[in-house]
């Protein structure tokens, strides 16, 4: 895909996610950064960069990018969850900030520490490979390792046992790779994971957490806000994935179950409770629309709108108006769709959003045989698409203008616009669009 469209930011992010699942954090970070070079306000790129940094153990830098993403898209719950987990990991590493007393020592300046770090790196690079490998294999106590690695501890013990087999270590694979190098790489990887988990959730923090948890359970069996947040994020992802796979009924059931749970929780347990409730009504409405349950979908999206207005959530209000308009258009109530979408116009944030919004309103006017209004909105859509430089929406808008001009019997202008649209269709490229325009 990247060969066909070099530097496509969405494709780079998808590949970055795959690299992260494979544990290849460096390549994951490179792809995330490449997507941001193309568009530094690309929120998916910011989120993916933060996730890669978090997995690498750079919790402070991850926190910076979670915050940047949240400023751009406060409606997306995943950024707030990212902030929570990064802050929790930092506290686990250094302890609670209120309990720390920093001492100022003149000899320990940043420059000297940086110089020392540089020297250490140079020494490390000058060391022979065998010495590096031995350092990687350096063990913590078995009990500590078992606590950190969990089920992976047995794999590490197996690899270390293999190291003692000298004959096997000197042999090579069919591809010419030494078995010893493979085994050492495996142990080195597990050590790095062990260090990451030690930072993310050190053993003293785990022991302390268990004690606190036991004490809390005596008084209150309710889960902690951080646990609730993680559970909600996971369920939200499942709901989205189910709908994307075409399982609308399953997506709807999951969303309804989660909605009941969130309504039962307090705002202390779920700080952004109202925002989540609206989001779930929106997802339920989308699933109902996919199942053809139009009245139910309309009702759900109206609940989302009420929730957004009661809590002054502008992005959520814009989303709800958009969805309500779509439902009205699907059931043929074009005037109601127009009224709803016209209400959304002041909330549209980008030229691209305005391009499709004006196009949809114009299309509804065309369905109502109001060709002059359709032409007006088609031209506004084209203007917004030109501002964005989006060829696809330029095509849609030009076709709409031409169709309105046919109804107005302005055939000369219509032919000129259809010819312009044909040129755009060749750029997209879309054979179906080309055939339709020619016809």
Coordinates of C-alpha atoms in Angstrom, one line a residue, residues 89 101 117 147 161 174 195 218 222 245 257 286 292 310 367 411 417:
X89 CA 4.1 4.2 35.8
X101 CA 12.8 15.9 48.9
X117 CA 26.4 9.1 30.4
X147 CA 7.6 -12.2 39.9
X161 CA 19.8 -24.2 30.3
X174 CA 20.3 -23.5 7.8
X195 CA 13.5 -4.1 33.1
X218 CA -12.3 -4.9 53.7
X222 CA -15.6 -1.6 44.4
X245 CA -16.5 -6.7 11.4
X257 CA -24.2 -3.7 28.9
X286 CA -24.7 3.3 14.8
X292 CA -32.0 -1.3 9.9
X310 CA -26.5 19.2 29.1
X367 CA -34.0 15.0 -3.6
X411 CA -27.4 22.6 -19.8
X417 CA -19.1 21.0 -14.8

